[in-house]
Short mmCIF file of C-alpha atoms in Angstrom, two decimals:
data_model
loop_
_atom_site.label_atom_id
_atom_site.label_comp_id
_atom_site.label_asym_id
_atom_site.label_seq_id
_atom_site.Cartn_x
_atom_site.Cartn_y
_atom_site.Cartn_z
CA MET A 1 32.80 -64.79 -99.04
CA ALA A 2 32.74 -66.04 -102.78
CA VAL A 3 34.80 -63.77 -103.86
CA TYR A 4 37.59 -64.26 -101.81
CA GLU A 5 37.99 -68.16 -102.45
CA HIS A 6 37.45 -66.96 -106.26
CA LEU A 7 40.08 -64.78 -106.14
CA TYR A 8 43.06 -67.35 -104.01
CA GLY A 9 41.50 -70.08 -106.46
CA ALA A 10 42.69 -67.71 -109.15
CA TYR A 11 45.84 -67.15 -107.63
CA ASP A 12 47.41 -70.76 -106.73
CA GLY A 13 45.32 -72.36 -109.62
CA GLU A 14 48.12 -72.45 -112.61
CA SER A 15 46.05 -72.00 -115.92
CA HIS A 16 44.44 -68.31 -114.25
CA THR A 17 46.10 -65.11 -115.53
CA ALA A 18 46.85 -62.03 -113.39
CA PHE A 19 43.77 -60.73 -116.28
CA SER A 20 41.64 -63.57 -114.87
CA ARG A 21 42.27 -62.59 -110.96
CA PHE A 22 41.25 -59.03 -112.48
CA LEU A 23 37.69 -60.07 -113.72
CA VAL A 24 36.41 -61.82 -110.53
CA ILE A 25 36.63 -57.89 -109.11
CA PRO A 26 33.80 -56.76 -111.67
CA ARG A 27 32.25 -59.99 -112.19
CA TYR A 28 31.22 -59.93 -108.41
CA ALA A 29 30.14 -56.68 -108.55
CA LEU A 30 27.52 -56.30 -111.00
CA ARG A 31 25.74 -59.15 -110.02
CA GLU A 32 24.95 -57.42 -106.48
CA THR A 33 24.77 -54.84 -108.26
CA PHE A 34 21.71 -56.28 -110.83
CA LYS A 35 20.10 -57.49 -107.64
CA SER A 36 18.70 -54.34 -106.87
CA LYS A 37 14.99 -53.17 -108.54
CA LEU A 38 15.92 -49.82 -108.58
CA PHE A 39 19.06 -49.78 -110.38
CA THR A 40 17.65 -52.23 -112.71
CA THR A 41 14.78 -50.05 -113.47
CA ILE A 42 16.90 -46.94 -113.92
CA PHE A 43 19.08 -48.83 -115.98
CA ILE A 44 16.36 -49.54 -118.05
CA LEU A 45 15.04 -45.86 -118.50
CA CYS A 46 18.65 -44.57 -119.54
CA PHE A 47 18.18 -46.63 -123.24
CA ILE A 48 14.67 -44.94 -123.72
CA TYR A 49 16.41 -42.08 -125.42
CA PRO A 50 18.74 -43.82 -127.25
CA LEU A 51 15.33 -45.51 -128.77
CA ILE A 52 13.62 -42.07 -129.66
CA ALA A 53 17.24 -40.73 -130.73
CA THR A 54 16.75 -44.04 -133.31
CA ILE A 55 13.39 -43.46 -134.75
CA LEU A 56 14.10 -39.80 -135.40
CA VAL A 57 16.83 -40.96 -137.28
CA TYR A 58 14.65 -44.01 -139.06
CA LEU A 59 12.06 -41.07 -140.10
CA HIS A 60 14.56 -39.03 -141.57
CA HIS A 61 14.93 -41.45 -144.39
CA ASN A 62 12.04 -43.52 -144.68
CA VAL A 63 9.14 -40.99 -146.57
CA ASN A 64 5.78 -43.34 -146.25
CA ALA A 65 6.49 -43.43 -142.27
CA LEU A 66 6.66 -39.31 -142.84
CA ALA A 67 3.73 -39.41 -144.87
CA LEU A 68 1.88 -41.50 -142.77
CA LEU A 69 2.18 -39.64 -139.60
CA GLN A 70 2.21 -36.10 -141.89
CA ILE A 71 5.30 -34.96 -140.80
CA ASN A 72 7.44 -32.54 -142.64
CA VAL A 73 10.57 -33.57 -142.74
CA ARG A 74 11.72 -29.90 -142.06
CA GLU A 75 10.22 -30.66 -138.68
CA LEU A 76 12.59 -32.77 -137.51
CA LEU A 77 15.98 -32.59 -135.34
CA PRO A 78 19.10 -32.61 -138.64
CA ILE A 79 21.16 -35.61 -137.69
CA ASP A 80 24.52 -33.66 -137.67
CA ALA A 81 27.61 -33.12 -134.80
CA SER A 82 24.90 -30.99 -132.58
CA PHE A 83 22.32 -34.44 -132.88
CA PHE A 84 25.15 -36.37 -131.77
CA ARG A 85 26.36 -33.70 -129.29
CA THR A 86 23.03 -33.61 -127.37
CA PHE A 87 22.53 -37.51 -127.57
CA LEU A 88 26.23 -37.70 -125.45
CA GLU A 89 24.83 -34.53 -122.64
CA VAL A 90 21.80 -36.63 -122.54
CA GLN A 91 23.27 -40.18 -121.48
CA GLY A 92 26.06 -38.66 -120.10
CA ALA A 93 23.73 -37.37 -116.85
CA PHE A 94 21.88 -40.64 -117.00
CA ALA A 95 25.78 -41.65 -117.00
CA PHE A 96 26.79 -39.59 -113.96
CA ILE A 97 22.77 -41.21 -111.96
CA LEU A 98 24.19 -44.65 -112.66
CA THR A 99 27.70 -43.96 -111.11
CA VAL A 100 25.69 -42.04 -107.86
CA LEU A 101 23.83 -45.69 -107.44
CA VAL A 102 27.03 -48.07 -108.34
CA ALA A 103 30.30 -46.36 -107.25
CA PRO A 104 29.87 -44.90 -103.61
CA PRO A 105 30.13 -48.47 -101.90
CA LEU A 106 32.80 -50.08 -104.13
CA ILE A 107 35.23 -49.20 -102.14
CA SER A 108 33.70 -48.32 -98.78
CA ARG A 109 31.84 -51.51 -98.33
CA ASP A 110 35.24 -53.14 -98.09
CA LEU A 111 37.01 -50.77 -96.07
CA SER A 112 34.04 -50.54 -93.62
CA ASN A 113 34.35 -54.49 -93.65
CA ASN A 114 38.12 -54.37 -93.16
CA ALA A 115 38.00 -56.40 -96.44
CA LEU A 116 42.04 -54.83 -98.47
CA PRO A 117 43.77 -56.94 -96.52
CA LEU A 118 41.73 -60.08 -98.58
CA TYR A 119 42.62 -58.50 -101.44
CA LEU A 120 45.75 -56.89 -101.36
CA CYS A 121 48.13 -59.20 -99.00
CA ARG A 122 48.82 -61.96 -102.02
CA PRO A 123 45.57 -62.59 -104.83
CA LEU A 124 45.69 -59.02 -106.38
CA SER A 125 48.14 -55.69 -106.18
CA ARG A 126 46.60 -51.98 -105.60
CA THR A 127 46.33 -51.38 -109.53
CA GLU A 128 44.08 -54.48 -110.14
CA TYR A 129 42.01 -54.00 -107.35
CA VAL A 130 41.43 -50.28 -108.66
CA LEU A 131 40.88 -50.86 -111.79
CA GLY A 132 38.60 -53.75 -111.40
CA LYS A 133 36.36 -51.41 -109.11
CA MET A 134 36.84 -49.02 -111.90
CA ALA A 135 36.04 -51.95 -114.28
CA VAL A 136 32.47 -51.81 -112.86
CA VAL A 137 31.27 -48.17 -113.27
CA GLY A 138 33.42 -48.13 -116.90
CA PHE A 139 31.35 -51.11 -118.29
CA LEU A 140 27.72 -49.93 -117.07
CA LEU A 141 28.32 -46.69 -118.34
CA SER A 142 30.03 -47.46 -121.29
CA LEU A 143 26.40 -49.18 -121.86
CA VAL A 144 24.51 -46.24 -121.96
CA THR A 145 27.18 -43.83 -123.35
CA TRP A 146 29.90 -44.77 -126.48
CA VAL A 147 28.24 -47.83 -127.03
CA PRO A 148 24.34 -47.05 -128.32
CA GLY A 149 25.77 -44.16 -129.18
CA LEU A 150 28.04 -46.29 -132.20
CA LEU A 151 25.06 -48.07 -132.93
CA LEU A 152 23.17 -45.17 -134.09
CA PHE A 153 25.88 -43.31 -135.95
CA LEU A 154 26.25 -46.69 -137.68
CA PHE A 155 22.65 -46.74 -137.94
CA GLN A 156 22.91 -43.63 -139.47
CA ALA A 157 25.59 -44.54 -142.14
CA SER A 158 23.69 -47.40 -142.94
CA LEU A 159 20.16 -45.09 -144.23
CA ALA A 160 22.93 -42.50 -145.37
CA GLY A 161 25.39 -44.07 -147.51
CA VAL A 162 28.79 -44.79 -147.61
CA SER A 163 29.82 -40.72 -148.38
CA TRP A 164 27.63 -40.04 -145.52
CA LEU A 165 30.15 -42.30 -143.37
CA TRP A 166 33.27 -41.09 -144.83
CA SER A 167 32.51 -37.54 -144.24
CA ASN A 168 31.41 -37.87 -140.71
CA LEU A 169 33.39 -40.39 -139.49
CA TRP A 170 35.32 -38.61 -137.08
CA MET A 171 32.24 -37.96 -135.00
CA ALA A 172 32.07 -41.41 -134.49
CA TRP A 173 35.53 -40.73 -132.82
CA SER A 174 33.96 -37.73 -130.79
CA ILE A 175 31.22 -40.01 -129.53
CA PHE A 176 34.08 -42.46 -128.08
CA PHE A 177 36.20 -40.47 -126.79
CA GLY A 178 33.54 -37.97 -125.55
CA SER A 179 32.72 -41.07 -123.47
CA MET A 180 35.27 -42.43 -122.51
CA ILE A 181 36.81 -38.93 -120.37
CA TRP A 182 33.53 -38.68 -118.97
CA ILE A 183 33.78 -42.58 -117.68
CA ILE A 184 37.14 -42.38 -116.56
CA LEU A 185 36.28 -38.96 -115.08
CA LEU A 186 33.22 -40.55 -113.17
CA SER A 187 34.84 -43.71 -112.38
CA LEU A 188 38.04 -41.43 -110.38
CA LEU A 189 35.75 -39.21 -108.88
CA ALA A 190 33.47 -41.84 -107.28
CA LEU A 191 36.18 -44.64 -106.04
CA ALA A 192 37.75 -41.41 -103.97
CA ILE A 193 35.09 -40.09 -102.57
CA SER A 194 34.50 -44.30 -101.81
CA SER A 195 37.52 -44.57 -100.48
CA LEU A 196 36.91 -41.52 -97.98
CA VAL A 197 33.55 -42.12 -96.23
CA LYS A 198 32.64 -45.03 -95.35
CA TRP A 199 28.62 -44.64 -95.56
CA ARG A 200 27.37 -45.05 -98.95
CA VAL A 201 24.48 -42.65 -97.94
CA VAL A 202 27.43 -39.76 -96.92
CA ALA A 203 29.00 -41.06 -100.47
CA SER A 204 25.84 -40.70 -102.60
CA GLY A 205 25.31 -37.36 -100.76
CA ALA A 206 29.30 -36.11 -101.49
CA LEU A 207 28.88 -37.53 -105.10
CA LEU A 208 25.43 -35.28 -105.78
CA GLY A 209 26.91 -32.22 -104.23
CA LEU A 210 30.97 -31.93 -105.51
CA PHE A 211 28.74 -31.70 -108.86
CA PHE A 212 25.36 -29.81 -108.00
CA VAL A 213 27.36 -27.26 -105.21
CA PRO A 214 30.26 -25.88 -107.60
CA SER A 215 28.07 -25.40 -110.17
CA ALA A 216 25.72 -23.09 -108.78
CA PHE A 217 28.55 -21.18 -107.24
CA GLY A 218 29.74 -21.10 -110.62
CA GLU A 219 26.42 -19.32 -112.41
CA ILE A 220 26.34 -17.22 -109.22
CA ILE A 221 29.76 -16.18 -110.08
CA ASN A 222 28.82 -15.50 -113.40
CA ASN A 223 25.77 -13.57 -113.19
CA LEU A 224 27.27 -11.38 -110.19
CA PHE A 225 30.70 -10.31 -112.27
CA LEU A 226 29.24 -10.45 -115.91
CA THR A 227 31.41 -13.34 -117.08
CA ARG A 228 31.34 -17.45 -117.84
CA ALA A 229 34.96 -17.66 -115.78
CA GLY A 230 32.61 -19.27 -113.54
CA HIS A 231 32.18 -22.36 -115.82
CA LEU A 232 35.98 -23.63 -114.71
CA ILE A 233 34.32 -24.57 -110.86
CA SER A 234 31.94 -26.91 -112.70
CA MET A 235 32.41 -30.10 -114.06
CA TRP A 236 29.45 -30.11 -115.97
CA ALA A 237 30.17 -27.20 -117.51
CA THR A 238 33.57 -27.91 -118.16
CA MET A 239 32.58 -31.65 -119.55
CA ASN A 240 29.75 -29.83 -121.72
CA ASN A 241 32.45 -27.32 -123.48
CA ILE A 242 34.90 -29.78 -123.95
CA TRP A 243 32.18 -32.31 -125.57
CA LEU A 244 31.48 -28.78 -127.28
CA GLY A 245 35.12 -28.31 -129.12
CA LEU A 246 35.35 -32.86 -129.80
CA PHE A 247 32.05 -31.63 -132.09
CA GLY A 248 33.64 -28.93 -133.68
CA LEU A 249 30.64 -26.73 -131.52
CA PHE A 250 32.40 -24.89 -129.07
CA VAL A 251 32.16 -21.36 -129.68
CA ARG A 252 34.16 -18.72 -126.78
CA GLN A 253 31.46 -15.95 -127.30
CA THR A 254 27.91 -17.37 -125.47
CA GLY A 255 26.82 -13.70 -125.18
CA ARG A 256 26.86 -9.83 -125.12
CA ILE A 257 25.78 -7.42 -123.13
CA ASN A 258 25.46 -3.48 -124.35
CA GLY A 259 23.37 -1.23 -122.54
CA LYS A 260 22.60 -0.44 -119.09
CA VAL A 261 23.87 -3.41 -116.74
CA VAL A 262 21.49 -3.72 -114.38
CA ASN A 263 23.85 -5.21 -111.28
CA PRO A 264 24.55 -3.56 -107.94
CA ILE A 265 28.17 -3.77 -109.05
CA TYR A 266 27.94 -1.62 -112.20
CA ASP A 267 25.50 0.97 -110.69
CA GLY A 268 23.49 0.80 -114.29
CA GLN A 269 25.78 1.49 -116.09
CA ILE A 270 26.21 1.81 -119.45
CA MET A 271 28.71 -1.00 -121.30
CA ASP A 272 29.53 -3.34 -123.60
CA ILE A 273 30.46 -6.87 -122.43
CA LYS A 274 31.52 -9.76 -124.36
CA LEU A 275 30.64 -12.70 -122.63
CA LEU A 276 33.65 -14.97 -123.39
CA GLU A 277 33.53 -18.90 -122.34
CA PRO A 278 37.09 -20.50 -120.66
CA PRO A 279 39.37 -21.38 -123.72
CA LEU A 280 38.94 -24.99 -124.27
CA TRP A 281 42.91 -25.85 -122.54
CA ALA A 282 41.74 -24.14 -119.71
CA SER A 283 38.80 -27.17 -119.60
CA TRP A 284 41.10 -29.76 -120.36
CA LEU A 285 43.56 -29.03 -117.76
CA LEU A 286 41.12 -28.44 -115.01
CA ILE A 287 39.70 -32.84 -116.36
CA ALA A 288 43.10 -33.29 -116.22
CA ALA A 289 43.92 -32.18 -112.82
CA VAL A 290 40.87 -33.18 -111.20
CA CYS A 291 41.59 -36.96 -112.47
CA ALA A 292 45.39 -36.66 -111.34
CA PHE A 293 44.54 -36.18 -107.84
CA CYS A 294 41.77 -39.00 -107.44
CA VAL A 295 44.41 -40.84 -108.78
CA TRP A 296 47.01 -39.55 -105.85
CA LEU A 297 44.02 -40.51 -103.54
CA LEU A 298 43.23 -43.40 -103.99
CA SER A 299 46.62 -44.43 -103.94
CA ARG A 300 46.85 -42.96 -101.03
CA LYS A 301 43.55 -44.48 -98.94
CA VAL A 302 43.88 -48.14 -100.95
CA ARG A 303 46.25 -49.84 -98.55
CA ALA A 304 45.92 -53.35 -96.86
CA TYR A 305 46.79 -51.62 -93.89
CA GLU A 306 46.83 -48.44 -92.76
CA VAL A 307 49.91 -46.79 -91.72
CA ILE A 308 49.93 -44.57 -87.99
CA LYS A 309 52.06 -42.01 -87.12
#
């Protein structure tokens, strides 16, 4: 009840703005989220890889530490676009885990308790309500994706010098923009599922299934028809291609089969097949279409009262 009282107090107070009312939802949601010991533990684990990456960057520029550990600098991973793309991929996986834990009950809890009329009848618009819920997910995912990513980039720049910073400044944009695309996609998908399913466990399972089931089918299609088109039904593979594109690492040809094809469809024929990833524009179009559908679904489900025809 505290969140509703705060909302109405913010609405009636002359000094409060729409932005202050908007912040009420994330504040109380984050407070409830960090009461979970499981979430807090996983949230802390999300910073292990950034710590490892920071140590690798430090070792690259510290001769004494390398000599003490008897490590050749050539044995370390190079600090380049591939390094930061891998960082984004690992932290993106942790961001997905956090979304599964946090997002499913955000709207479903209000729907099951008939709380939407209390939110929407006076203090908040539907847009402010949805953005407030998205802010919860966006804030948490930002803390494990682009925030440590940019800090790591700045740490590398401070050790490598100004020349490295100016020549690689575009990677900072890639880290931020790649993270924000992933955050927006996860937030919209999770909230859309939360608006459809009132049970937290089912909503979490649906979000997991939405990523893993199409990915499995995509791999079956790839192996059965000797193609990479199956990646278009896998949002993780699609996002990975977008990240590769942002870091200038995307290559369409990812494999080649030259010889007898061990596949029942091709009956052991001798063939020369180039395996090509879907073009980048197709990946961008798919992500945009999924986000647009989620926005449409939220506009239909987030209402103060359900209209029965």
